[in-house]
PDB file of C-alpha atoms and ligand atoms in Angstrom:
ATOM      1  CA  MET A1411      46.275  41.991  69.307  1.00 73.00           C
ATOM      2  CA  ILE A1412      43.077  41.847  67.360  1.00 76.00           C
ATOM      3  CA  LEU A1413      42.234  44.344  64.590  1.00 78.00           C
ATOM      4  CA  MET A1414      39.042  46.425  64.497  1.00 74.00           C
ATOM      5  CA  ASN A1415      37.671  44.577  61.397  1.00 80.00           C
ATOM      6  CA  ASP A1416      38.370  41.224  62.906  1.00 91.00           C
ATOM      7  CA  GLU A1417      36.758  42.311  66.140  1.00 94.00           C
ATOM      8  CA  ALA A1418      33.540  43.068  64.268  1.00 95.00           C
ATOM      9  CA  LYS A1419      33.663  39.654  62.646  1.00 97.00           C
ATOM     10  CA  LEU A1420      34.182  38.016  66.002  1.00 98.00           C
ATOM     11  CA  ILE A1421      31.235  39.868  67.547  1.00 97.00           C
ATOM     12  CA  ASP A1422      29.038  38.806  64.649  1.00 97.00           C
ATOM     13  CA  ALA A1423      30.136  35.192  65.081  1.00 98.00           C
ATOM     14  CA  ALA A1424      29.244  35.263  68.838  1.00 98.00           C
ATOM     15  CA  ARG A1425      25.835  36.712  68.097  1.00 98.00           C
ATOM     16  CA  GLU A1426      25.261  34.102  65.400  1.00 98.00           C
ATOM     17  CA  ALA A1427      26.307  31.327  67.839  1.00 98.00           C
ATOM     18  CA  ALA A1428      23.791  32.556  70.472  1.00 98.00           C
ATOM     19  CA  ARG A1429      20.996  31.936  67.903  1.00 98.00           C
ATOM     20  CA  LYS A1430      21.759  28.189  68.184  1.00 98.00           C
ATOM     21  CA  SER A1431      21.535  28.287  71.995  1.00 98.00           C
ATOM     22  CA  TYR A1432      19.675  25.401  73.709  1.00 99.00           C
ATOM     23  CA  SER A1433      18.495  27.269  76.821  1.00 98.00           C
ATOM     24  CA  PRO A1434      14.823  26.280  77.385  1.00 98.00           C
ATOM     25  CA  TYR A1435      15.239  26.446  81.212  1.00 98.00           C
ATOM     26  CA  SER A1436      16.919  29.846  81.629  1.00 98.00           C
ATOM     27  CA  SER A1437      15.808  31.507  78.327  1.00 98.00           C
ATOM     28  CA  PHE A1438      19.250  33.084  78.484  1.00 98.00           C
ATOM     29  CA  PRO A1439      20.986  32.432  75.178  1.00 98.00           C
ATOM     30  CA  VAL A1440      24.739  33.091  75.192  1.00 98.00           C
ATOM     31  CA  GLY A1441      27.157  33.137  72.358  1.00 98.00           C
ATOM     32  CA  ALA A1442      30.940  32.919  72.452  1.00 98.00           C
ATOM     33  CA  ALA A1443      33.522  33.268  69.673  1.00 98.00           C
ATOM     34  CA  LEU A1444      37.237  32.525  70.103  1.00 98.00           C
ATOM     35  CA  ALA A1445      39.798  34.256  67.801  1.00 98.00           C
ATOM     36  CA  PHE A1446      43.181  32.611  67.116  1.00 97.00           C
ATOM     37  CA  GLU A1447      46.502  33.969  65.841  1.00 96.00           C
ATOM     38  CA  ASN A1448      46.068  32.095  62.525  1.00 95.00           C
ATOM     39  CA  GLY A1449      42.680  33.832  61.840  1.00 95.00           C
ATOM     40  CA  ASP A1450      40.526  30.916  62.837  1.00 97.00           C
ATOM     41  CA  ILE A1451      37.293  31.700  64.689  1.00 98.00           C
ATOM     42  CA  VAL A1452      35.662  28.946  66.801  1.00 98.00           C
ATOM     43  CA  THR A1453      32.127  29.499  68.303  1.00 98.00           C
ATOM     44  CA  GLY A1454      30.072  27.994  71.057  1.00 99.00           C
ATOM     45  CA  THR A1455      26.721  28.416  72.600  1.00 99.00           C
ATOM     46  CA  ASN A1456      25.193  27.368  75.904  1.00 99.00           C
ATOM     47  CA  ILE A1457      23.619  23.935  76.113  1.00 99.00           C
ATOM     48  CA  GLU A1458      21.271  23.291  79.057  1.00 98.00           C
ATOM     49  CA  ASN A1459      19.924  20.057  80.480  1.00 98.00           C
ATOM     50  CA  ALA A1460      16.683  18.929  82.221  1.00 98.00           C
ATOM     51  CA  SER A1461      19.075  18.281  85.127  1.00 98.00           C
ATOM     52  CA  TYR A1462      19.658  22.016  85.469  1.00 98.00           C
ATOM     53  CA  GLY A1463      23.093  21.979  87.063  1.00 98.00           C
ATOM     54  CA  LEU A1464      24.625  20.219  84.014  1.00 98.00           C
ATOM     55  CA  ALA A1465      24.333  23.222  81.795  1.00 98.00           C
ATOM     56  CA  LEU A1466      27.363  23.884  79.519  1.00 98.00           C
ATOM     57  CA  CYS A1467      28.366  27.518  79.114  1.00 98.00           C
ATOM     58  CA  ALA A1468      28.968  28.930  75.653  1.00 99.00           C
ATOM     59  CA  GLU A1469      32.668  29.659  76.346  1.00 98.00           C
ATOM     60  CA  THR A1470      33.348  26.189  77.604  1.00 98.00           C
ATOM     61  CA  VAL A1471      31.666  24.687  74.526  1.00 98.00           C
ATOM     62  CA  ALA A1472      33.824  26.861  72.290  1.00 98.00           C
ATOM     63  CA  VAL A1473      37.017  25.828  74.052  1.00 98.00           C
ATOM     64  CA  ALA A1474      36.029  22.168  73.842  1.00 98.00           C
ATOM     65  CA  LYS A1475      35.429  22.512  70.110  1.00 98.00           C
ATOM     66  CA  ALA A1476      38.758  24.218  69.507  1.00 98.00           C
ATOM     67  CA  MET A1477      40.710  21.697  71.581  1.00 98.00           C
ATOM     68  CA  ASP A1478      38.874  18.822  69.905  1.00 98.00           C
ATOM     69  CA  ALA A1479      40.094  20.228  66.599  1.00 98.00           C
ATOM     70  CA  GLY A1480      43.629  20.065  67.932  1.00 97.00           C
ATOM     71  CA  THR A1481      44.159  23.612  68.918  1.00 97.00           C
ATOM     72  CA  ARG A1482      46.579  24.103  71.834  1.00 96.00           C
ATOM     73  CA  GLY A1483      47.026  27.900  72.134  1.00 93.00           C
ATOM     74  CA  GLY A1484      47.136  31.021  69.923  1.00 97.00           C
ATOM     75  CA  LEU A1485      43.987  32.437  71.575  1.00 98.00           C
ATOM     76  CA  ILE A1486      44.011  36.219  71.149  1.00 97.00           C
ATOM     77  CA  ALA A1487      40.443  37.313  71.758  1.00 98.00           C
ATOM     78  CA  VAL A1488      37.096  36.075  72.992  1.00 98.00           C
ATOM     79  CA  ALA A1489      33.749  37.703  72.350  1.00 98.00           C
ATOM     80  CA  VAL A1490      30.804  36.900  74.624  1.00 98.00           C
ATOM     81  CA  THR A1491      27.162  37.940  74.108  1.00 98.00           C
ATOM     82  CA  GLY A1492      24.103  37.610  76.344  1.00 98.00           C
ATOM     83  CA  PRO A1493      20.458  38.515  75.805  1.00 98.00           C
ATOM     84  CA  GLY A1494      20.171  41.253  78.425  1.00 97.00           C
ATOM     85  CA  PRO A1495      20.595  45.035  78.295  1.00 98.00           C
ATOM     86  CA  GLU A1496      24.066  44.844  79.791  1.00 98.00           C
ATOM     87  CA  PRO A1497      27.203  43.001  78.659  1.00 98.00           C
ATOM     88  CA  ILE A1498      27.930  39.717  80.502  1.00 97.00           C
ATOM     89  CA  THR A1499      31.348  38.591  81.640  1.00 98.00           C
ATOM     90  CA  PRO A1500      32.350  34.899  81.570  1.00 98.00           C
ATOM     91  CA  CYS A1501      31.469  32.937  84.711  1.00 98.00           C
ATOM     92  CA  GLY A1502      34.240  31.773  87.037  1.00 98.00           C
ATOM     93  CA  ARG A1503      34.434  28.216  85.579  1.00 98.00           C
ATOM     94  CA  CYS A1504      34.682  29.591  82.050  1.00 98.00           C
ATOM     95  CA  ARG A1505      37.508  31.952  83.047  1.00 98.00           C
ATOM     96  CA  GLN A1506      39.456  28.893  84.256  1.00 98.00           C
ATOM     97  CA  VAL A1507      38.606  26.885  81.129  1.00 98.00           C
ATOM     98  CA  LEU A1508      39.745  29.768  78.838  1.00 98.00           C
ATOM     99  CA  ASN A1509      42.863  30.117  80.918  1.00 98.00           C
ATOM    100  CA  GLU A1510      43.946  26.586  80.128  1.00 98.00           C
ATOM    101  CA  LEU A1511      43.901  27.269  76.411  1.00 98.00           C
ATOM    102  CA  ALA A1512      45.422  30.688  76.694  1.00 98.00           C
ATOM    103  CA  GLN A1513      48.302  29.499  78.875  1.00 97.00           C
ATOM    104  CA  LEU A1514      49.082  26.630  76.546  1.00 96.00           C
ATOM    105  CA  GLY A1515      50.031  29.278  73.920  1.00 96.00           C
ATOM    106  CA  GLY A1516      51.346  31.864  76.377  1.00 96.00           C
ATOM    107  CA  THR A1517      48.706  34.547  75.400  1.00 97.00           C
ATOM    108  CA  ASP A1518      46.555  36.780  77.508  1.00 98.00           C
ATOM    109  CA  PRO A1519      43.451  37.180  75.343  1.00 98.00           C
ATOM    110  CA  THR A1520      41.248  40.259  75.213  1.00 98.00           C
ATOM    111  CA  ILE A1521      37.736  39.414  76.460  1.00 98.00           C
ATOM    112  CA  LEU A1522      35.019  41.419  74.679  1.00 98.00           C
ATOM    113  CA  CYS A1523      31.862  41.436  76.688  1.00 98.00           C
ATOM    114  CA  ILE A1524      29.276  42.597  74.215  1.00 98.00           C
ATOM    115  CA  GLY A1525      26.043  44.301  75.179  1.00 97.00           C
ATOM    116  CA  PRO A1526      23.523  45.977  72.861  1.00 96.00           C
ATOM    117  CA  ASP A1527      24.885  49.492  73.658  1.00 96.00           C
ATOM    118  CA  ARG A1528      28.345  49.014  75.084  1.00 96.00           C
ATOM    119  CA  THR A1529      31.261  46.723  75.191  1.00 96.00           C
ATOM    120  CA  ILE A1530      33.439  45.911  78.212  1.00 97.00           C
ATOM    121  CA  ARG A1531      36.986  45.155  77.207  1.00 97.00           C
ATOM    122  CA  LEU A1532      39.187  43.281  79.620  1.00 98.00           C
ATOM    123  CA  THR A1533      42.086  40.879  79.519  1.00 98.00           C
ATOM    124  CA  LEU A1534      41.697  37.347  80.768  1.00 98.00           C
ATOM    125  CA  SER A1535      44.397  38.073  83.437  1.00 98.00           C
ATOM    126  CA  GLU A1536      42.220  40.946  84.644  1.00 98.00           C
ATOM    127  CA  LEU A1537      39.278  38.596  84.895  1.00 98.00           C
ATOM    128  CA  LEU A1538      41.303  35.811  86.493  1.00 98.00           C
ATOM    129  CA  PRO A1539      44.297  37.215  88.318  1.00 98.00           C
ATOM    130  CA  HIS A1540      46.908  34.921  89.820  1.00 98.00           C
ATOM    131  CA  ALA A1541      45.389  32.072  87.732  1.00 98.00           C
ATOM    132  CA  PHE A1542      46.205  28.466  88.400  1.00 97.00           C
ATOM    133  CA  GLY A1543      47.194  26.878  85.119  1.00 95.00           C
ATOM    134  CA  PRO A1544      49.142  24.135  83.436  1.00 92.00           C
ATOM    135  CA  ALA A1545      52.531  25.729  84.257  1.00 89.00           C
ATOM    136  CA  ALA A1546      51.790  25.195  87.950  1.00 92.00           C
ATOM    137  CA  LEU A1547      51.993  21.424  87.500  1.00 94.00           C
ATOM    138  CA  ASP A1548      55.482  21.469  85.907  1.00 89.00           C
TER     139      ASP A1548
HETATM  140  N1  LIG B1409      26.103  31.066  80.681  1.00 95.63           N
HETATM  141  C1  LIG B1409      27.090  30.976  79.752  1.00 95.63           C
HETATM  142  O1  LIG B1409      26.878  30.328  78.656  1.00 95.63           O
HETATM  143  N2  LIG B1409      28.258  31.590  79.956  1.00 95.63           N
HETATM  144  C2  LIG B1409      28.523  32.399  81.054  1.00 95.63           C
HETATM  145  O2  LIG B1409      29.637  32.777  81.181  1.00 95.63           O
HETATM  146  C3  LIG B1409      27.515  32.615  82.086  1.00 95.63           C
HETATM  147  C4  LIG B1409      26.316  31.774  81.954  1.00 95.63           C
HETATM  148  C5  LIG B1409      24.868  30.327  80.508  1.00 95.63           C
HETATM  149  C6  LIG B1409      24.654  29.192  81.403  1.00 95.63           C
HETATM  150  C7  LIG B1409      23.172  29.069  81.431  1.00 95.63           C
HETATM  151  O3  LIG B1409      22.763  28.294  80.323  1.00 95.63           O
HETATM  152  C8  LIG B1409      22.642  30.451  81.210  1.00 95.63           C
HETATM  153  O4  LIG B1409      23.769  31.214  80.731  1.00 95.63           O
HETATM  154  C9  LIG B1409      22.086  31.158  82.471  1.00 95.63           C
HETATM  155  O5  LIG B1409      23.015  31.072  83.505  1.00 95.63           O
END
């Protein structure tokens, strides 16, 4: 469960992350911010490549940063921002990448899809039902 104040901070962090986007090919800057049980926030932005298909999404970059820092769970919320007039939801690959980190800590994070005028609030299990995760390999 994430508190209202913390939610505002998380959204600001995602917007700030999007400012660092490297997206010269799509001109579609995305920001993601992950909130953890201990109060930590980890951000990511999309990083594109001249070989277009190699683009890294903002959410995946954020998960990689968190896991590189040693985090293995405790994910309670994720904010995602795009540049358009409507909120964007994480792509399919990012849902799976988020699910790995979430399942390691046994959480079902709230996904805040932030648009300029409205927010879509979903859980990861709503976005990725019947997910395949680490538990399946036990
Ligand atoms: N993108 C993300 O960063 N996250 C998503 O969930 C959807 C798409 C990026 C990839 C690419 O750099 C740009 O948005 C346009 O697809």
